[in-house]
Amino acid sequence: MSNAKLVAESGKIVDVAAKDAPLTVRGLTVSYGNKPAVFSVDASIPAGSMTAIIGPNGAGKSTFLKGALGVVPRLSGEVRIFGKLFAEARDRVAYVPQRASVDWDFPARVIDVVLMGLYGSVGLFRLWRSRHREQAMDCLERVGMADFADRQIGQLSGGQQQRVFLARALAQNAEFYLLDEPFAGVDAATERAIVSVLKELKAEGRTVVCVHHDLSTVPEYFDRVLLINVRRIAEGPVETTFTAENLQETYGGRLAATHIDELHLA
Amino acid sequence: MSFIEYFISALFLQAGYNSALVAVGAGLLGLSAGSAGAFIFLRKRALVSDAISHATLPGVGLAFMIMVAFGSDGRWLPGLIIGSAVSSAIGLLMVEWITRKTRLTEDAAIGAVLSVFFGFGIVLLTVIQTMSSGRQAGLENFLLGSTAGMLISEAMTIAIAGALAAAFVFMLRRPMTLVAFDPEYAATTGVNVRNIDLAMMGLALIVTVIGLKIVGLILIVALLIIPPVTARFWTNQVGPMIGIAAGVGGLSGYIGAVLSAAEASLPTGPIIVLIAFGFFLVSALFSPLRGGLASALRHQRFQRRVHRRQGLLSLARREPIYDGLTLRILRRSGMIRRDGVATARGRVAAQKAARDEARWAVARRMLPDDSAIERYDGLTPIERMMTPDQIDEIDRIIAARNGAKA
Amino acid sequence: MIDDLITALGAEFVQLSLSPIVIGILAAVACALPGNFLLLRRQALIGDAISHVVLPGIVGAFLVTGTITAVPMMLGAGVAAIIAVVMIEIVKRLGRVEPGAAMGLVFTTLFAAGVLFLEVTDTSSVHIDVQHALLGNLESLIWFDAEGWGSLFDPAALATLPPQLPRLAIVLVGIGLFILLFWKELKISTFDAAFAEAIGIRTRLLSFALVVATAIAAVAAFDAVGSIIVIAMFVCPPASARLMTNQLGRQVGWSVVFAVISAVLGYVFAGYGPGWFGSPYAVSAAGMIATISGIILILTCLFGPQRKRTGQRAEA
């Protein structure tokens, strides 16, 4: 990181190069109890990129995302979103939590969940109206779920639930999408549908970050990687950073050498 | 005799046979409640016992009415105990049935059962009040417990039942420990988890019904919950935890019964509960293992270590530091000057931190499978995890790589 | 038959039964409304905990003010409820114990402290007792000055309504407004707290507000109907309603219907039921209302169209 290009902005100093980057993280540490889940991680996500956060189970990938968005408290570290505090840039960001983190027995229909994404455009003390419903239907259309709008959410398969979550994020019409394990436990058709939507988002100039666990699809889906195992191991374009050496360091012995050979590494 | 003198003589069981028996009974009750509660607590079902205890009320009322119908005066304690046991067993089964058969979760089932059974019990009590023989029933005492005017036979019943419950816990301690600790593993070793769960709840039920007279049905659940929560502060192991919980429960019951015998205006149940809470409070604050003070200090120390380490690494990499706490910590330990420039000492420490960091990076590459390295928390000095010759090896690799770059 | 009904709903009914029934309905609905969200947030037992700490709250208020008027009592109970919620949170964090155990520890301790204070201080001159707090006194809330249905239009008679009635009406309106105005926020944060936090909903503040609304409902209701109904109405009507529908709005609607049915049938059975068996006495209305709500729950557990679970629960 070049230190020369530093300017003061609203009392804090940020990197000029990363000033307007969707996400700049410096020294992020999050701990559960007295054990750091994420330790002193730096990261910088450039605009218009599609980044996979990868690392072994329990390596702090999701925690990194939650810590960056302030969903869990940070022990230390600075986070800037488009050069601002998250609270000031909230409406430019869409966050998709892990599917398993919510109760799918909640009394709601598919359309109700997507409407939640339009929260920002409904006024305080107001309720959703028919124009919101139309917008929500468009989002469901994009993920191929329009026919399921009035279905109870508990009746969906895992892949369909993930599509509903993605539709909710689309409804937010954000510039920066952060998804926590969007491909976990989904069927192949859903995975294709989600990838094509994400690629559309990228084509529209938006930025996408996914916590991802399937190494074999990284080069196909993403253009950048952030390797995390409690600490940041490496970050950069897939071509130069998604290497056997970096993966070995990230995964340690948990990733068999033969497995690495099968990957389409740079 | 003054209160203190009476209290002390009662404490050593010299204040009369009756109050001694009550105190021993309450102690045994607390002992079995604490240990049974420990299993239930570990199984994360603490409030199921709240449903059980509130569900005793209709049974007490019905037993009274039946006994009156058969010509007795209806206050025979064993009869009331049997009635309360039956109705709380029904309440327990209702909780299970609702959670198994419907989409409702256990907390909702507990809330529903406890309020409805209690409400129905109150309806029965008002019916009893209108019965000619029921006016002096004194069944309200079952709400809050009372040892005043307790008959010797009743104290005896409670003491014997308390001893039996304690023995029951002792007999079942091994399978219950297994199930409480790891139900899936317990199942593979041939333990019938469902039966053991039922036995645990059965124990809670027994403790509840024998505690009705002394502690009362609203507060008996405290004797099942507070001792294990207290014990949890002192140990991470199941065995000692059960022992401590039993001790806390037993002492609370014993001291509480003695106190309320010494001062008749003190109601037994609330006194016992507040003594147990006293044990909890002291443990929660001062236990060195998980107590509040120790945890807060540990967390603060940990946060400082993290900030110090991150600050030193930033110094080594000549990166600016923005975090206020980091700056304060470095300044206070003499690592940087007021204007943020590193002191000589700071530079040395920063270099050491950076070297440590580089060594760890190499170590991870060198020994990717090593569990010691996987446990690395970013703060531990490498000297504590590796032998000097290992570190030498690491330094050789770093030197070789730097040479290659240059 | 019709004549019987007319007599039953005559002047005597207005004087003796109308106001308890209306108070019962108001209390039941005021508790059932926030109960819906507590149920979905797995906090059904918060209502249980809060209604237990009402007693120490009023005893505390009495110790501080030395009087036993409504306002300090309700304030005391409200303060105790908030203290209890904060204590539960502290015990949960400090002891790292499950919420159930933390709740059980806190509310039994506070309840015990309340009973103890009651016994050791001289409260014989005033009317607070444990039974009253538990059972309430619905039957006694009669409308002395009513002379028939016409009194509903007589300001002088209306002024003599039991004060619990307007108080509960105001509380019900307040809680209804809170839920209506923050419907979106309550719905989103109950379903997905992390998402709600990320889109800028103050989830902690909202949870606290919900607990405060719960406490207000509990405090206003207990004075009239006692804590048993309070606990039963927090849990049973919303739980029954959940088994009837898969939409939040309809669930809340059903819960109101069930709360009203419980209050009306419970009061009628308690007051008139024993007469059908030839007994001149009435039984506890509070207990009977709780019992009816339980019977409704059993019926919906057996026959509710949406009684079966369909979606997976959240992990951890």
CSV table of C-alpha atoms in Angstrom, one decimal, chain C:
chain,number,residue,atom,x,y,z
C,1,MET,CA,-84.9,-18.3,25.5
C,2,ILE,CA,-84.9,-14.9,23.9
C,3,ASP,CA,-86.5,-13.5,27.0
C,4,ASP,CA,-83.7,-15.0,29.1
C,5,LEU,CA,-81.1,-13.4,26.9
C,6,ILE,CA,-82.8,-10.0,27.1
C,7,THR,CA,-82.9,-10.3,30.9
C,8,ALA,CA,-79.4,-11.5,31.0
C,9,LEU,CA,-78.3,-8.5,29.0
C,10,GLY,CA,-80.4,-6.0,30.9
C,11,ALA,CA,-79.6,-3.3,33.4
C,12,GLU,CA,-78.0,-5.7,35.8
C,13,PHE,CA,-75.7,-6.9,33.1
C,14,VAL,CA,-74.5,-3.4,32.3
C,15,GLN,CA,-73.9,-2.7,36.0
C,16,LEU,CA,-72.2,-5.9,37.0
C,17,SER,CA,-70.7,-7.5,33.9
C,18,LEU,CA,-70.3,-5.0,31.1
C,19,SER,CA,-67.3,-3.3,32.5
C,20,PRO,CA,-65.4,-6.4,33.6
C,21,ILE,CA,-66.0,-8.0,30.2
C,22,VAL,CA,-64.7,-4.8,28.4
C,23,ILE,CA,-61.7,-4.6,30.7
C,24,GLY,CA,-61.0,-8.3,30.1
C,25,ILE,CA,-61.1,-7.8,26.4
C,26,LEU,CA,-58.9,-4.7,26.4
C,27,ALA,CA,-56.4,-6.5,28.6
C,28,ALA,CA,-56.4,-9.6,26.5
C,29,VAL,CA,-55.9,-7.8,23.3
C,30,ALA,CA,-53.3,-5.4,24.7
C,31,CYS,CA,-51.2,-8.4,25.7
C,32,ALA,CA,-51.9,-10.5,22.6
C,33,LEU,CA,-50.7,-7.8,20.2
C,34,PRO,CA,-47.1,-7.6,21.3
C,35,GLY,CA,-47.3,-11.3,22.0
C,36,ASN,CA,-47.3,-12.1,18.3
C,37,PHE,CA,-43.8,-10.6,17.9
C,38,LEU,CA,-42.5,-12.1,21.1
C,39,LEU,CA,-43.7,-15.5,19.8
C,40,LEU,CA,-41.9,-15.2,16.5
C,41,ARG,CA,-38.7,-13.9,18.2
C,42,ARG,CA,-38.6,-16.9,20.5
C,43,GLN,CA,-39.2,-14.6,23.4
C,44,ALA,CA,-42.6,-15.9,24.4
C,45,LEU,CA,-41.3,-16.2,28.0
C,46,ILE,CA,-40.3,-12.6,28.3
C,47,GLY,CA,-44.0,-12.0,29.0
C,48,ASP,CA,-43.8,-14.6,31.7
C,49,ALA,CA,-40.7,-13.0,33.3
C,50,ILE,CA,-42.2,-9.5,33.1
C,51,SER,CA,-45.5,-10.4,34.7
C,52,HIS,CA,-43.6,-12.0,37.6
C,53,VAL,CA,-41.7,-8.8,38.3
C,54,VAL,CA,-44.8,-6.7,38.5
C,55,LEU,CA,-45.2,-7.7,42.2
C,56,PRO,CA,-41.7,-6.5,43.3
C,57,GLY,CA,-42.3,-3.3,41.2
C,58,ILE,CA,-45.5,-2.3,43.1
C,59,VAL,CA,-44.0,-3.3,46.4
C,60,GLY,CA,-40.9,-1.1,45.5
C,61,ALA,CA,-43.2,1.8,44.5
C,62,PHE,CA,-45.0,1.4,47.8
C,63,LEU,CA,-41.8,1.4,49.8
C,64,VAL,CA,-40.6,4.6,48.0
C,65,THR,CA,-43.8,6.6,48.0
C,66,GLY,CA,-45.7,5.1,51.0
C,67,THR,CA,-48.9,5.3,49.1
C,68,ILE,CA,-50.8,2.8,47.0
C,69,THR,CA,-52.2,4.9,44.2
C,70,ALA,CA,-52.3,3.7,40.6
C,71,VAL,CA,-49.7,5.9,39.0
C,72,PRO,CA,-46.7,5.2,41.2
C,73,MET,CA,-47.6,1.6,41.3
C,74,MET,CA,-47.7,1.4,37.5
C,75,LEU,CA,-44.4,3.3,37.3
C,76,GLY,CA,-42.8,1.0,39.8
C,77,ALA,CA,-44.0,-2.0,37.9
C,78,GLY,CA,-42.8,-0.6,34.7
C,79,VAL,CA,-39.4,0.2,36.2
C,80,ALA,CA,-39.1,-3.3,37.6
C,81,ALA,CA,-39.9,-4.8,34.2
C,82,ILE,CA,-37.1,-2.8,32.6
C,83,ILE,CA,-34.7,-3.6,35.4
C,84,ALA,CA,-35.6,-7.3,34.9
C,85,VAL,CA,-35.0,-7.1,31.1
C,86,VAL,CA,-31.6,-5.4,31.6
C,87,MET,CA,-30.7,-8.0,34.3
C,88,ILE,CA,-31.6,-10.8,32.0
C,89,GLU,CA,-29.4,-9.4,29.3
C,90,ILE,CA,-26.5,-9.0,31.8
C,91,VAL,CA,-26.8,-12.5,33.1
C,92,LYS,CA,-27.0,-13.9,29.6
C,93,ARG,CA,-23.8,-12.1,28.6
C,94,LEU,CA,-21.9,-12.5,31.8
C,95,GLY,CA,-22.8,-16.1,32.5
C,96,ARG,CA,-23.0,-17.0,28.8
C,97,VAL,CA,-26.1,-19.0,29.6
C,98,GLU,CA,-29.1,-19.7,27.5
C,99,PRO,CA,-31.9,-17.1,27.7
C,100,GLY,CA,-34.3,-19.4,29.5
C,101,ALA,CA,-32.0,-19.9,32.4
C,102,ALA,CA,-31.2,-16.2,32.6
C,103,MET,CA,-34.9,-15.4,32.7
C,104,GLY,CA,-35.7,-18.0,35.3
C,105,LEU,CA,-32.9,-16.7,37.5
C,106,VAL,CA,-33.9,-13.1,37.3
C,107,PHE,CA,-37.6,-13.3,37.6
C,108,THR,CA,-37.6,-15.7,40.5
C,109,THR,CA,-35.1,-13.6,42.4
C,110,LEU,CA,-37.1,-10.4,41.8
C,111,PHE,CA,-40.3,-12.1,42.7
C,112,ALA,CA,-38.8,-13.5,45.9
C,113,ALA,CA,-37.5,-10.0,46.8
C,114,GLY,CA,-40.9,-8.6,46.3
C,115,VAL,CA,-42.6,-11.2,48.5
C,116,LEU,CA,-40.0,-10.7,51.2
C,117,PHE,CA,-40.4,-6.9,51.2
C,118,LEU,CA,-44.1,-7.4,51.4
C,119,GLU,CA,-43.8,-9.6,54.4
C,120,VAL,CA,-41.2,-7.7,56.4
C,121,THR,CA,-42.6,-4.2,55.8
C,122,ASP,CA,-45.8,-3.2,57.4
C,123,THR,CA,-48.2,-3.2,54.5
C,124,SER,CA,-51.2,-4.4,56.5
C,125,SER,CA,-52.8,-1.0,56.3
C,126,VAL,CA,-52.9,-1.1,52.6
C,127,HIS,CA,-54.2,-3.6,50.2
C,128,ILE,CA,-51.4,-5.3,48.3
C,129,ASP,CA,-51.1,-9.0,48.4
C,130,VAL,CA,-49.6,-11.7,46.4
C,131,GLN,CA,-52.9,-13.2,45.5
C,132,HIS,CA,-54.2,-10.0,44.2
C,133,ALA,CA,-51.2,-9.5,41.9
C,134,LEU,CA,-51.5,-13.1,40.7
C,135,LEU,CA,-55.3,-13.3,40.2
C,136,GLY,CA,-56.4,-9.7,39.7
C,137,ASN,CA,-59.9,-8.8,40.7
C,138,LEU,CA,-61.8,-8.7,37.5
C,139,GLU,CA,-65.2,-9.5,39.1
C,140,SER,CA,-65.0,-6.5,41.4
C,141,LEU,CA,-64.6,-3.9,38.6
C,142,ILE,CA,-68.3,-3.2,38.4
C,143,TRP,CA,-70.0,0.0,37.2
C,144,PHE,CA,-71.9,1.1,40.2
C,145,ASP,CA,-73.7,4.0,38.7
C,146,ALA,CA,-74.9,2.3,35.6
C,147,GLU,CA,-78.6,1.9,35.3
C,148,GLY,CA,-78.9,0.3,32.0
C,149,TRP,CA,-77.6,0.6,28.4
C,150,GLY,CA,-78.6,4.2,28.5
C,151,SER,CA,-75.8,5.0,30.9
C,152,LEU,CA,-73.4,4.6,28.1
C,153,PHE,CA,-74.6,8.0,26.9
C,154,ASP,CA,-74.7,9.6,30.3
C,155,PRO,CA,-71.5,11.5,31.0
C,156,ALA,CA,-72.1,11.5,34.7
C,157,ALA,CA,-72.4,7.7,34.8
C,158,LEU,CA,-69.5,7.3,32.4
C,159,ALA,CA,-67.3,9.2,34.8
C,160,THR,CA,-67.8,6.5,37.4
C,161,LEU,CA,-66.5,3.7,35.2
C,162,PRO,CA,-63.7,1.8,36.9
C,163,PRO,CA,-60.5,3.7,36.1
C,164,GLN,CA,-58.9,0.5,34.8
C,165,LEU,CA,-61.1,0.7,31.8
C,166,PRO,CA,-60.0,4.0,30.3
C,167,ARG,CA,-56.4,3.3,31.3
C,168,LEU,CA,-56.4,0.0,29.5
C,169,ALA,CA,-58.1,1.6,26.5
C,170,ILE,CA,-55.3,4.2,26.2
C,171,VAL,CA,-52.6,1.5,26.6
C,172,LEU,CA,-54.3,-0.6,23.9
C,173,VAL,CA,-54.4,2.3,21.5
C,174,GLY,CA,-50.8,3.1,22.3
C,175,ILE,CA,-49.7,-0.4,21.6
C,176,GLY,CA,-51.8,-0.7,18.5
C,177,LEU,CA,-50.2,2.5,17.2
C,178,PHE,CA,-46.7,1.3,18.0
C,179,ILE,CA,-47.3,-1.9,16.0
C,180,LEU,CA,-49.0,-0.1,13.2
C,181,LEU,CA,-46.4,2.6,12.8
C,182,PHE,CA,-43.4,0.3,13.1
C,183,TRP,CA,-45.0,-2.7,11.2
C,184,LYS,CA,-42.3,-2.8,8.6
C,185,GLU,CA,-39.5,-2.5,11.1
C,186,LEU,CA,-40.9,-5.1,13.4
C,187,LYS,CA,-41.6,-7.5,10.6
C,188,ILE,CA,-38.1,-7.1,9.0
C,189,SER,CA,-36.1,-7.3,12.2
C,190,THR,CA,-38.1,-10.2,13.5
C,191,PHE,CA,-37.5,-12.2,10.3
C,192,ASP,CA,-33.9,-11.2,9.6
C,193,ALA,CA,-32.1,-9.2,12.3
C,194,ALA,CA,-28.7,-9.0,10.4
C,195,PHE,CA,-30.4,-7.7,7.3
C,196,ALA,CA,-32.4,-5.3,9.3
C,197,GLU,CA,-29.3,-4.0,10.9
C,198,ALA,CA,-27.6,-3.6,7.5
C,199,ILE,CA,-30.4,-1.6,6.0
C,200,GLY,CA,-30.3,0.8,9.0
C,201,ILE,CA,-33.1,-0.4,11.3
C,202,ARG,CA,-32.1,0.1,14.9
C,203,THR,CA,-32.8,-3.4,15.8
C,204,ARG,CA,-31.6,-3.2,19.4
C,205,LEU,CA,-33.7,-0.1,20.1
C,206,LEU,CA,-36.7,-1.7,18.4
C,207,SER,CA,-36.3,-4.9,20.5
C,208,PHE,CA,-36.2,-2.7,23.6
C,209,ALA,CA,-39.2,-0.8,22.5
C,210,LEU,CA,-41.1,-4.0,22.0
C,211,VAL,CA,-40.1,-5.1,25.5
C,212,VAL,CA,-41.3,-1.8,26.9
C,213,ALA,CA,-44.6,-2.2,25.1
C,214,THR,CA,-44.9,-5.6,26.6
C,215,ALA,CA,-44.1,-4.3,30.0
C,216,ILE,CA,-46.7,-1.5,29.7
C,217,ALA,CA,-49.3,-4.0,28.6
C,218,ALA,CA,-48.4,-6.3,31.5
C,219,VAL,CA,-48.5,-3.5,34.0
C,220,ALA,CA,-51.8,-2.0,32.9
C,221,ALA,CA,-53.4,-5.5,32.6
C,222,PHE,CA,-52.2,-7.1,35.8
C,223,ASP,CA,-54.0,-4.5,38.0
C,224,ALA,CA,-57.3,-5.5,36.5
C,225,VAL,CA,-56.9,-9.1,35.7
C,226,GLY,CA,-53.8,-10.4,37.5
C,227,SER,CA,-50.6,-11.9,36.1
C,228,ILE,CA,-52.1,-15.2,35.0
C,229,ILE,CA,-54.2,-13.7,32.3
C,230,VAL,CA,-51.3,-11.6,31.3
C,231,ILE,CA,-49.0,-14.6,30.7
C,232,ALA,CA,-51.7,-16.6,29.1
C,233,MET,CA,-52.7,-13.7,26.7
C,234,PHE,CA,-49.1,-13.0,25.7
C,235,VAL,CA,-48.6,-16.6,24.6
C,236,CYS,CA,-51.9,-18.5,23.9
C,237,PRO,CA,-53.8,-16.3,21.4
C,238,PRO,CA,-50.7,-15.6,19.2
C,239,ALA,CA,-49.7,-19.2,19.4
C,240,SER,CA,-53.2,-20.4,18.3
C,241,ALA,CA,-53.2,-17.7,15.6
C,242,ARG,CA,-49.8,-18.9,14.2
C,243,LEU,CA,-51.5,-22.2,13.6
C,244,MET,CA,-54.3,-20.6,11.5
C,245,THR,CA,-52.4,-18.7,8.9
C,246,ASN,CA,-49.0,-18.1,7.2
C,247,GLN,CA,-49.2,-14.4,6.9
C,248,LEU,CA,-48.1,-12.1,9.7
C,249,GLY,CA,-51.0,-9.6,9.3
C,250,ARG,CA,-53.6,-12.3,9.4
C,251,GLN,CA,-51.9,-13.9,12.4
C,252,VAL,CA,-52.2,-10.7,14.3
C,253,GLY,CA,-55.8,-10.5,13.4
C,254,TRP,CA,-56.5,-14.0,14.5
C,255,SER,CA,-54.7,-13.4,17.8
C,256,VAL,CA,-57.1,-10.5,18.5
C,257,VAL,CA,-60.1,-12.7,17.7
C,258,PHE,CA,-58.9,-15.4,20.0
C,259,ALA,CA,-58.1,-13.0,22.8
C,260,VAL,CA,-61.6,-11.5,22.6
C,261,ILE,CA,-63.2,-14.9,22.6
C,262,SER,CA,-61.1,-16.0,25.6
C,263,ALA,CA,-62.0,-12.9,27.5
C,264,VAL,CA,-65.8,-13.1,26.8
C,265,LEU,CA,-66.3,-16.8,27.2
C,266,GLY,CA,-63.9,-16.9,30.2
C,267,TYR,CA,-65.8,-14.2,32.0
C,268,VAL,CA,-69.2,-15.7,31.2
C,269,PHE,CA,-68.3,-19.2,32.2
C,270,ALA,CA,-66.7,-18.0,35.4
C,271,GLY,CA,-69.7,-15.9,36.4
C,272,TYR,CA,-72.6,-18.0,35.1
C,273,GLY,CA,-71.1,-21.4,34.6
C,274,PRO,CA,-71.3,-22.6,38.2
C,275,GLY,CA,-74.9,-21.6,38.2
C,276,TRP,CA,-75.6,-24.1,35.4
C,277,PHE,CA,-74.3,-26.8,37.9
C,278,GLY,CA,-76.5,-25.4,40.6
C,279,SER,CA,-73.7,-23.7,42.6
C,280,PRO,CA,-74.5,-20.2,43.8
C,281,TYR,CA,-70.8,-19.1,43.7
C,282,ALA,CA,-68.7,-17.9,40.8
C,283,VAL,CA,-65.2,-19.1,40.1
C,284,SER,CA,-62.1,-17.0,39.2
C,285,ALA,CA,-62.7,-15.1,36.0
C,286,ALA,CA,-58.9,-14.7,35.4
C,287,GLY,CA,-58.3,-18.4,35.8
C,288,MET,CA,-61.2,-19.2,33.5
C,289,ILE,CA,-60.1,-16.8,30.8
C,290,ALA,CA,-56.6,-18.4,30.8
C,291,THR,CA,-58.3,-21.8,30.7
C,292,ILE,CA,-60.4,-20.9,27.7
C,293,SER,CA,-57.3,-19.6,25.9
C,294,GLY,CA,-55.7,-22.9,26.6
C,295,ILE,CA,-58.7,-24.8,25.2
C,296,ILE,CA,-58.5,-22.7,22.0
C,297,LEU,CA,-54.8,-23.5,21.7
C,298,ILE,CA,-55.5,-27.2,22.0
C,299,LEU,CA,-58.2,-27.0,19.3
C,300,THR,CA,-55.9,-25.1,16.9
C,301,CYS,CA,-53.1,-27.6,17.7
C,302,LEU,CA,-55.4,-30.4,16.6
C,303,PHE,CA,-57.2,-28.7,13.7
C,304,GLY,CA,-55.4,-25.4,12.8
C,305,PRO,CA,-55.0,-25.4,9.0
C,306,GLN,CA,-51.3,-24.3,9.3
C,307,ARG,CA,-50.3,-26.3,12.4
C,308,LYS,CA,-47.4,-28.1,10.8
C,309,ARG,CA,-44.0,-26.7,10.5
C,310,THR,CA,-42.8,-26.2,6.9
C,311,GLY,CA,-39.6,-24.2,6.9
C,312,GLN,CA,-36.3,-25.0,8.6
C,313,ARG,CA,-35.4,-23.1,11.8
C,314,ALA,CA,-32.6,-20.7,11.9
C,315,GLU,CA,-29.2,-22.2,12.8
C,316,ALA,CA,-28.0,-21.2,16.3
